[in-house]
XYZ file of N, CA, C and O in Angstrom:
668
model
N -90.438 46.145 -5.914
C -90.866 46.876 -4.752
C -89.690 46.954 -3.781
O -89.069 45.955 -3.461
N -89.400 48.154 -3.287
C -88.256 48.361 -2.413
C -88.706 49.109 -1.171
O -89.450 50.074 -1.250
N -88.246 48.616 0.015
C -88.590 49.251 1.279
C -87.325 49.784 1.938
O -86.299 49.125 1.972
N -87.411 50.947 2.476
C -86.296 51.552 3.204
C -86.827 51.964 4.562
O -87.912 52.512 4.688
N -86.000 51.663 5.586
C -86.426 52.065 6.925
C -85.198 52.469 7.725
O -84.073 52.178 7.366
N -85.404 53.102 8.839
C -84.340 53.521 9.737
C -84.542 52.817 11.065
O -85.656 52.538 11.487
N -83.430 52.582 11.738
C -83.489 51.936 13.041
C -82.588 52.719 13.972
O -81.439 53.025 13.641
N -83.073 53.045 15.116
C -82.281 53.791 16.074
C -81.525 52.791 16.946
O -82.118 52.009 17.682
N -80.200 52.807 16.826
C -79.344 51.909 17.600
C -79.225 52.461 19.014
O -78.817 53.591 19.230
N -79.604 51.653 20.007
C -79.584 52.113 21.399
C -78.444 51.468 22.188
O -78.532 51.298 23.400
N -77.355 51.093 21.483
C -76.228 50.453 22.151
C -75.432 51.445 22.996
O -75.545 52.658 22.855
N -74.616 50.893 23.891
C -73.768 51.703 24.762
C -72.412 51.865 24.078
O -71.643 50.922 23.963
N -72.112 53.064 23.628
C -70.859 53.306 22.933
C -69.968 54.282 23.686
O -69.155 54.982 23.094
N -70.116 54.328 25.008
C -69.221 55.145 25.821
C -67.853 54.476 25.834
O -67.728 53.289 26.154
N -66.838 55.199 25.474
C -65.497 54.652 25.447
C -64.897 54.721 26.842
O -65.092 55.694 27.568
N -64.188 53.670 27.185
C -63.519 53.632 28.477
C -62.040 53.402 28.236
O -61.651 52.634 27.360
N -61.232 54.057 29.017
C -59.790 53.903 28.892
C -59.388 52.539 29.451
O -59.935 52.088 30.464
N -58.443 51.861 28.778
C -57.962 50.587 29.290
C -56.605 50.781 29.941
O -55.922 51.792 29.730
N -56.219 49.800 30.716
C -54.935 49.812 31.401
C -53.827 49.525 30.387
O -53.748 48.444 29.829
N -52.984 50.517 30.127
C -51.849 50.329 29.225
C -50.651 49.838 30.020
O -50.301 50.418 31.045
N -50.028 48.781 29.525
C -48.832 48.217 30.161
C -47.639 48.616 29.312
O -47.639 48.431 28.093
N -46.623 49.155 29.961
C -45.396 49.535 29.264
C -44.251 48.727 29.843
O -44.079 48.668 31.064
N -43.497 48.073 28.953
C -42.283 47.367 29.369
C -41.134 48.339 29.189
O -40.800 48.718 28.063
N -40.595 48.810 30.304
C -39.527 49.804 30.259
C -38.213 49.145 29.862
O -37.923 48.023 30.271
N -37.421 49.835 29.073
C -36.135 49.286 28.628
C -35.225 49.093 29.826
O -35.052 49.983 30.646
N -34.688 47.917 29.921
C -33.795 47.572 31.018
C -32.602 46.835 30.425
O -32.617 45.622 30.309
N -31.594 47.565 29.994
C -30.432 46.934 29.385
C -30.596 46.811 27.877
O -31.450 47.428 27.265
N -29.780 45.947 27.310
C -29.713 45.791 25.852
C -30.844 44.914 25.322
O -31.354 44.051 26.025
N -31.204 45.144 24.065
C -32.180 44.287 23.395
C -31.511 43.059 22.788
O -32.184 42.205 22.228
N -30.180 42.981 22.874
C -29.442 41.817 22.408
C -28.858 41.105 23.619
O -28.147 41.703 24.422
N -29.192 39.831 23.755
C -28.722 39.024 24.885
C -27.801 37.940 24.353
O -28.083 37.340 23.320
N -26.722 37.676 25.080
C -25.786 36.622 24.707
C -25.658 35.650 25.868
O -25.521 36.073 27.020
N -25.722 34.364 25.551
C -25.626 33.346 26.595
C -24.957 32.111 25.995
O -25.065 31.853 24.794
N -24.232 31.380 26.829
C -23.686 30.097 26.418
C -24.717 29.013 26.679
O -25.479 29.085 27.650
N -24.732 28.013 25.817
C -25.631 26.885 25.989
C -25.393 26.276 27.369
O -24.252 26.123 27.800
N -26.469 25.977 28.074
C -26.507 25.370 29.410
C -26.172 26.353 30.533
O -26.145 25.975 31.691
N -25.911 27.626 30.213
C -25.733 28.633 31.256
C -27.081 29.236 31.622
O -28.071 29.055 30.915
N -27.114 29.988 32.706
C -28.359 30.644 33.137
C -28.634 31.864 32.275
O -27.736 32.658 32.004
N -29.887 31.983 31.867
C -30.346 33.150 31.125
C -31.238 33.940 32.069
O -32.272 33.447 32.506
N -30.807 35.158 32.404
C -31.540 35.980 33.362
C -31.888 37.324 32.733
O -31.018 37.978 32.154
N -33.163 37.713 32.846
C -33.612 39.025 32.391
C -34.568 39.554 33.449
O -35.576 38.908 33.769
N -34.246 40.711 34.011
C -35.152 41.363 34.965
C -35.901 42.455 34.230
O -35.321 43.176 33.428
N -37.210 42.560 34.510
C -38.040 43.501 33.770
C -38.596 44.588 34.682
O -38.784 44.382 35.881
N -38.860 45.724 34.069
C -39.513 46.838 34.745
C -40.803 47.127 33.983
O -40.776 47.326 32.772
N -41.928 47.143 34.696
C -43.226 47.365 34.074
C -43.882 48.599 34.662
O -43.665 48.937 35.820
N -44.695 49.229 33.838
C -45.468 50.388 34.281
C -46.889 50.224 33.741
O -47.073 49.833 32.589
N -47.901 50.498 34.600
C -49.299 50.410 34.184
C -49.944 51.784 34.298
O -49.662 52.530 35.228
N -50.822 52.096 33.355
C -51.426 53.425 33.334
C -52.556 53.584 34.349
O -52.778 54.683 34.843
N -53.292 52.528 34.677
C -54.444 52.658 35.561
C -54.337 51.909 36.881
O -55.027 52.259 37.833
N -53.530 50.881 36.941
C -53.488 50.035 38.133
C -52.113 50.052 38.768
O -51.118 50.333 38.118
N -52.086 49.710 40.045
C -50.826 49.491 40.739
C -50.807 48.031 41.176
O -51.841 47.390 41.253
N -49.647 47.518 41.472
C -49.545 46.094 41.781
C -49.520 45.312 40.482
O -49.689 45.861 39.395
N -49.332 44.008 40.605
C -49.216 43.196 39.399
C -50.056 41.929 39.466
O -49.821 40.982 38.734
N -51.074 41.917 40.327
C -51.945 40.740 40.437
C -52.766 40.523 39.174
O -53.229 39.410 38.918
N -52.967 41.562 38.391
C -53.776 41.477 37.172
C -52.975 41.038 35.948
O -53.505 40.962 34.860
N -51.683 40.722 36.117
C -50.826 40.443 34.968
C -50.405 38.976 34.898
O -50.221 38.326 35.927
N -50.278 38.478 33.683
C -49.658 37.178 33.441
C -48.460 37.410 32.522
O -48.422 38.387 31.765
N -47.509 36.489 32.572
C -46.250 36.654 31.851
C -45.943 35.393 31.048
O -46.289 34.288 31.451
N -45.250 35.589 29.927
C -44.796 34.445 29.136
C -43.517 34.822 28.402
O -43.451 35.852 27.742
N -42.505 33.978 28.545
C -41.243 34.108 27.832
C -41.176 32.975 26.814
O -41.138 31.811 27.188
N -41.182 33.320 25.521
C -41.130 32.327 24.449
C -39.870 32.537 23.628
O -39.370 33.649 23.512
N -39.384 31.454 23.023
C -38.195 31.543 22.183
C -38.499 30.905 20.828
O -39.174 29.884 20.743
N -38.033 31.585 19.763
C -38.224 31.142 18.387
C -36.895 31.246 17.663
O -36.134 32.179 17.907
N -36.628 30.336 16.739
C -35.442 30.471 15.897
C -35.595 31.707 15.021
O -36.658 31.942 14.458
N -34.543 32.494 14.893
C -34.612 33.691 14.054
C -34.734 33.333 12.575
O -35.430 33.994 11.827
N -34.049 32.288 12.143
C -34.121 31.803 10.764
C -34.546 30.342 10.803
O -33.705 29.450 10.711
N -35.852 30.095 10.960
C -36.296 28.707 11.169
C -36.156 27.859 9.908
O -36.301 28.357 8.798
N -35.842 26.576 10.112
C -35.833 25.659 8.973
C -37.268 25.346 8.549
O -38.220 25.684 9.260
N -37.406 24.698 7.419
C -38.748 24.350 6.937
C -39.415 23.375 7.894
O -40.605 23.453 8.155
N -38.642 22.443 8.445
C -39.185 21.488 9.419
C -38.461 21.683 10.740
O -37.381 22.255 10.805
N -39.028 21.190 11.809
C -38.393 21.261 13.125
C -38.418 22.647 13.733
O -37.480 23.043 14.398
N -39.494 23.392 13.521
C -39.621 24.750 14.046
C -39.599 24.736 15.573
O -40.311 23.963 16.201
N -38.774 25.586 16.152
C -38.696 25.694 17.609
C -39.623 26.820 18.058
O -39.540 27.934 17.577
N -40.531 26.499 18.942
C -41.449 27.470 19.551
C -41.661 26.971 20.963
O -42.499 26.121 21.213
N -40.875 27.474 21.884
C -40.862 26.924 23.229
C -41.111 28.013 24.266
O -40.543 29.096 24.179
N -41.963 27.710 25.246
C -42.189 28.615 26.366
C -41.128 28.300 27.424
O -41.038 27.174 27.916
N -40.321 29.306 27.764
C -39.250 29.120 28.744
C -39.725 29.327 30.173
O -39.256 28.673 31.089
N -40.659 30.283 30.356
C -41.082 30.624 31.716
C -42.397 31.390 31.675
O -42.736 32.005 30.661
N -43.113 31.344 32.795
C -44.323 32.155 32.964
C -44.181 33.060 34.191
O -45.162 33.434 34.814
N -42.954 33.398 34.519
C -42.664 34.309 35.633
C -42.390 35.706 35.093
O -42.054 35.880 33.926
N -42.489 36.710 35.961
C -42.231 38.089 35.533
C -40.799 38.257 35.042
O -40.552 38.835 33.991
N -39.848 37.777 35.793
C -38.441 37.859 35.419
C -37.976 36.496 34.941
O -38.388 35.469 35.478
N -37.112 36.493 33.955
C -36.628 35.238 33.384
C -35.375 34.801 34.108
O -34.436 35.578 34.276
N -35.354 33.547 34.544
C -34.180 32.958 35.177
C -34.242 31.457 34.920
O -34.839 30.718 35.697
N -33.664 31.029 33.782
C -33.712 29.622 33.394
C -32.339 29.173 32.904
O -31.518 29.987 32.498
N -32.110 27.869 32.946
C -30.932 27.297 32.315
C -31.298 27.068 30.852
O -32.261 26.373 30.558
N -30.552 27.681 29.940
C -30.902 27.634 28.523
C -30.221 26.444 27.873
O -29.008 26.402 27.759
N -31.017 25.470 27.425
C -30.462 24.239 26.892
C -30.591 24.049 25.396
O -30.094 23.057 24.872
N -31.250 24.962 24.682
C -31.378 24.791 23.237
C -30.025 24.968 22.563
O -29.133 25.634 23.085
N -29.889 24.405 21.372
C -28.603 24.394 20.668
C -28.124 25.809 20.331
O -28.929 26.732 20.206
N -26.829 25.986 20.159
C -26.305 27.289 19.771
C -26.896 27.753 18.437
O -26.905 27.007 17.465
N -27.418 28.961 18.418
C -28.042 29.544 17.231
C -28.472 30.957 17.589
O -28.224 31.433 18.691
N -29.157 31.624 16.681
C -29.718 32.947 16.939
C -31.226 32.804 17.065
O -31.875 32.226 16.196
N -31.776 33.337 18.155
C -33.187 33.186 18.475
C -33.840 34.553 18.675
O -33.168 35.549 18.920
N -35.162 34.564 18.599
C -35.952 35.702 19.039
C -36.566 35.307 20.372
O -37.235 34.277 20.469
N -36.311 36.099 21.394
C -36.901 35.890 22.713
C -38.052 36.874 22.826
O -37.848 38.084 22.693
N -39.258 36.375 23.038
C -40.448 37.220 23.087
C -41.026 37.206 24.496
O -41.348 36.151 25.036
N -41.146 38.396 25.072
C -41.737 38.577 26.403
C -43.145 39.124 26.213
O -43.325 40.155 25.571
N -44.121 38.417 26.752
C -45.520 38.814 26.614
C -46.100 39.062 28.002
O -46.036 38.188 28.867
N -46.652 40.253 28.203
C -47.326 40.600 29.445
C -48.789 40.848 29.099
O -49.093 41.658 28.231
N -49.692 40.133 29.776
C -51.119 40.233 29.478
C -51.880 40.700 30.703
O -51.660 40.204 31.811
N -52.785 41.663 30.499
C -53.700 42.125 31.547
C -54.879 41.154 31.579
O -55.625 41.045 30.604
N -55.040 40.421 32.687
C -56.116 39.426 32.792
C -57.499 40.065 32.725
O -58.452 39.421 32.303
N -57.623 41.321 33.116
C -58.931 41.988 33.124
C -59.432 42.301 31.715
O -60.626 42.245 31.454
N -58.522 42.653 30.823
C -58.927 43.058 29.470
C -58.511 42.066 28.388
O -59.046 42.099 27.284
N -57.530 41.215 28.690
C -57.004 40.300 27.687
C -56.037 40.962 26.721
O -55.590 40.342 25.763
N -55.698 42.218 26.958
C -54.781 42.958 26.085
C -53.339 42.636 26.486
O -52.994 42.667 27.667
N -52.506 42.324 25.468
C -51.110 41.956 25.707
C -50.155 43.021 25.194
O -50.446 43.719 24.230
N -49.004 43.099 25.848
C -47.901 43.956 25.431
C -46.709 43.044 25.188
O -46.510 42.072 25.924
N -45.910 43.348 24.167
C -44.816 42.471 23.769
C -43.488 43.215 23.765
O -43.434 44.403 23.496
N -42.414 42.477 24.040
C -41.040 42.993 23.927
C -40.199 41.883 23.303
O -40.206 40.755 23.764
N -39.494 42.230 22.219
C -38.643 41.256 21.534
C -37.178 41.515 21.859
O -36.741 42.659 21.931
N -36.445 40.420 22.061
C -34.998 40.471 22.270
C -34.339 39.595 21.209
O -34.900 38.577 20.793
N -33.145 39.960 20.798
C -32.317 39.105 19.970
C -31.467 38.274 20.922
O -30.759 38.844 21.764
N -31.557 36.961 20.814
C -30.838 36.060 21.722
C -29.797 35.282 20.928
O -30.151 34.514 20.026
N -28.526 35.489 21.250
C -27.439 34.791 20.581
C -26.872 33.753 21.538
O -26.364 34.090 22.604
N -27.011 32.488 21.141
C -26.576 31.380 21.987
C -25.339 30.751 21.362
O -25.343 30.390 20.184
N -24.283 30.667 22.148
C -23.069 30.008 21.684
C -22.764 28.856 22.639
O -23.520 28.597 23.567
N -21.663 28.201 22.408
C -21.276 27.067 23.244
C -19.908 27.335 23.843
O -19.027 27.883 23.178
N -19.756 26.936 25.066
C -18.447 27.072 25.701
C -17.436 26.161 25.030
O -16.236 26.319 25.192
N -17.928 25.191 24.267
C -17.042 24.229 23.622
C -16.800 24.551 22.155
O -16.194 23.764 21.438
N -17.291 25.695 21.682
C -17.229 25.977 20.249
C -15.845 26.432 19.781
O -15.547 26.340 18.604
N -15.005 26.917 20.671
C -13.655 27.288 20.255
C -12.698 27.082 21.410
O -13.076 27.110 22.576
N -11.451 26.840 21.065
C -10.432 26.622 22.076
C -9.442 25.563 21.629
O -9.499 25.064 20.504
N -8.536 25.214 22.515
C -7.510 24.222 22.228
C -7.789 22.981 23.059
O -7.988 23.046 24.274
N -7.786 21.826 22.395
C -7.954 20.564 23.106
C -6.613 20.172 23.715
O -5.560 20.304 23.086
N -6.660 19.683 24.952
C -5.440 19.280 25.655
C -5.624 17.871 26.183
O -6.710 17.512 26.651
N -4.583 17.114 26.105
C -4.585 15.799 26.742
C -3.857 15.966 28.067
O -2.733 16.465 28.124
N -4.515 15.571 29.125
C -3.910 15.709 30.454
C -3.741 14.328 31.072
O -4.364 13.361 30.651
N -2.877 14.284 32.072
C -2.649 13.017 32.770
C -2.646 13.293 34.262
O -1.954 14.180 34.742
N -3.452 12.536 34.986
C -3.513 12.709 36.440
C -2.356 11.956 37.096
O -1.605 11.230 36.430
N -2.213 12.124 38.410
C -1.123 11.475 39.144
C -1.196 9.955 39.063
O -0.166 9.282 39.143
N -2.412 9.420 38.909
C -2.546 7.951 38.838
C -2.377 7.426 37.410
O -2.604 6.248 37.141
N -1.970 8.289 36.461
C -1.694 7.876 35.098
C -2.895 7.877 34.169
O -2.774 7.539 32.994
N -4.042 8.274 34.664
C -5.249 8.289 33.831
C -5.235 9.533 32.944
O -5.007 10.635 33.410
N -5.480 9.325 31.650
C -5.467 10.431 30.691
C -6.891 10.897 30.411
O -7.833 10.116 30.451
N -7.007 12.184 30.072
C -8.315 12.763 29.734
C -8.101 13.925 28.765
O -6.976 14.375 28.554
N -9.198 14.394 28.178
C -9.147 15.516 27.252
C -9.875 16.693 27.887
O -10.970 16.535 28.445
N -9.235 17.848 27.837
C -9.840 19.076 28.337
C -9.806 20.140 27.249
O -9.268 19.925 26.163
N -10.381 21.297 27.553
C -10.405 22.392 26.587
C -9.923 23.658 27.269
O -10.369 23.982 28.374
N -9.022 24.360 26.602
C -8.566 25.668 27.071
C -9.212 26.704 26.164
O -8.952 26.741 24.959
N -10.083 27.526 26.733
C -10.838 28.517 25.968
C -9.996 29.779 25.801
O -9.222 30.142 26.692
N -10.128 30.503 24.666
C -9.362 31.744 24.469
C -9.639 32.811 25.526
O -8.810 33.695 25.731
N -10.785 32.738 26.214
C -11.083 33.709 27.269
C -10.321 33.415 28.554
O -10.453 34.142 29.532
N -9.558 32.300 28.574
C -8.690 32.027 29.712
C -9.185 30.960 30.664
O -8.471 30.586 31.590
N -10.366 30.432 30.491
C -10.825 29.380 31.404
C -10.603 28.009 30.767
O -10.521 27.862 29.558
N -10.481 27.004 31.627
C -10.273 25.634 31.164
C -11.483 24.796 31.543
O -12.098 25.004 32.596
N -11.802 23.857 30.674
C -12.868 22.893 30.970
C -12.189 21.528 31.017
O -11.887 20.938 29.978
N -11.915 21.029 32.226
C -11.200 19.755 32.338
C -12.145 18.556 32.173
O -13.365 18.685 32.279
N -11.561 17.424 31.916
C -12.269 16.127 31.930
C -13.467 16.079 30.999
O -14.505 15.506 31.337
N -13.345 16.648 29.801
C -14.452 16.606 28.839
C -14.764 15.184 28.398
O -15.923 14.774 28.364
N -13.730 14.447 28.055
C -13.941 13.100 27.533
C -14.539 12.184 28.588
O -15.530 11.489 28.333
N -13.995 12.186 29.784
C -14.501 11.279 30.823
C -15.889 11.690 31.315
O -16.675 10.845 31.728
N -16.204 12.981 31.248
C -17.547 13.420 31.654
C -18.603 12.928 30.665
O -19.687 12.505 31.063
N -18.274 12.975 29.378
C -19.234 12.565 28.351
C -19.240 11.061 28.132
O -20.263 10.484 27.784
N -18.086 10.412 28.336
C -17.948 8.970 28.083
C -17.167 8.327 29.224
O -15.969 8.063 29.085
N -17.816 8.053 30.347
C -17.089 7.554 31.521
C -16.368 6.223 31.293
O -15.372 5.939 31.952
N -16.834 5.421 30.353
C -16.223 4.105 30.135
C -15.126 4.106 29.082
O -14.487 3.087 28.852
N -14.900 5.235 28.432
C -13.908 5.318 27.369
C -12.562 5.701 27.956
O -12.443 6.645 28.736
N -11.520 4.960 27.585
C -10.170 5.248 28.081
C -9.295 5.710 26.919
O -9.373 5.159 25.813
N -8.458 6.675 27.162
C -7.493 7.118 26.152
C -6.350 6.099 26.162
O -5.857 5.723 27.228
N -5.888 5.657 24.985
C -4.803 4.676 24.931
C -3.543 5.187 25.647
O -3.216 6.368 25.605
N -2.840 4.292 26.279
C -1.660 4.671 27.069
C -0.517 5.148 26.198
O 0.372 5.847 26.669
N -0.489 4.755 24.908
C 0.610 5.201 24.034
C 0.366 6.571 23.428
O 1.170 7.045 22.660
N -0.732 7.218 23.800
C -1.028 8.555 23.312
C -0.291 9.570 24.201
O -0.343 9.473 25.423
N 0.415 10.491 23.575
C 1.233 11.452 24.353
C 0.635 12.824 24.320
O -0.076 13.187 23.384
N 0.954 13.613 25.329
C 0.444 14.974 25.421
C 1.105 15.861 24.396
O 2.200 15.606 23.945
């Protein structure tokens, strides 16, 4: 025995337009920064239905571009509209993900950046210097023309370079 019946669905299926958020391109999608330097990104946003930004939340996350099997990096750098942080993760290539969410609808918009992090200490010439009081230290002369003095004493204040070591 088989029964068939019809049911009239009385649900509300009126479609309503939602607020679309657009992250406007502002500069390059590839960012380069030295480890421990400031990473700054200013953003431009446009909304289709609303003005102001009280309805928005922000998140800047960073992921390794080629993650290892263990030790996956997934770190939130900031929850501000514009990014301005001191970047301390190790030199590598990362994906920087900017997420803007409309609190009213829960709908998010994303923008990905390629983030290349290097170190100011990754290349250059090591120099042994001597101050007027005879104290020796190690510095670095970078190919871009800047010098980083007192590397050894900054990292190891109690370590002394032997007096018989010459420049």
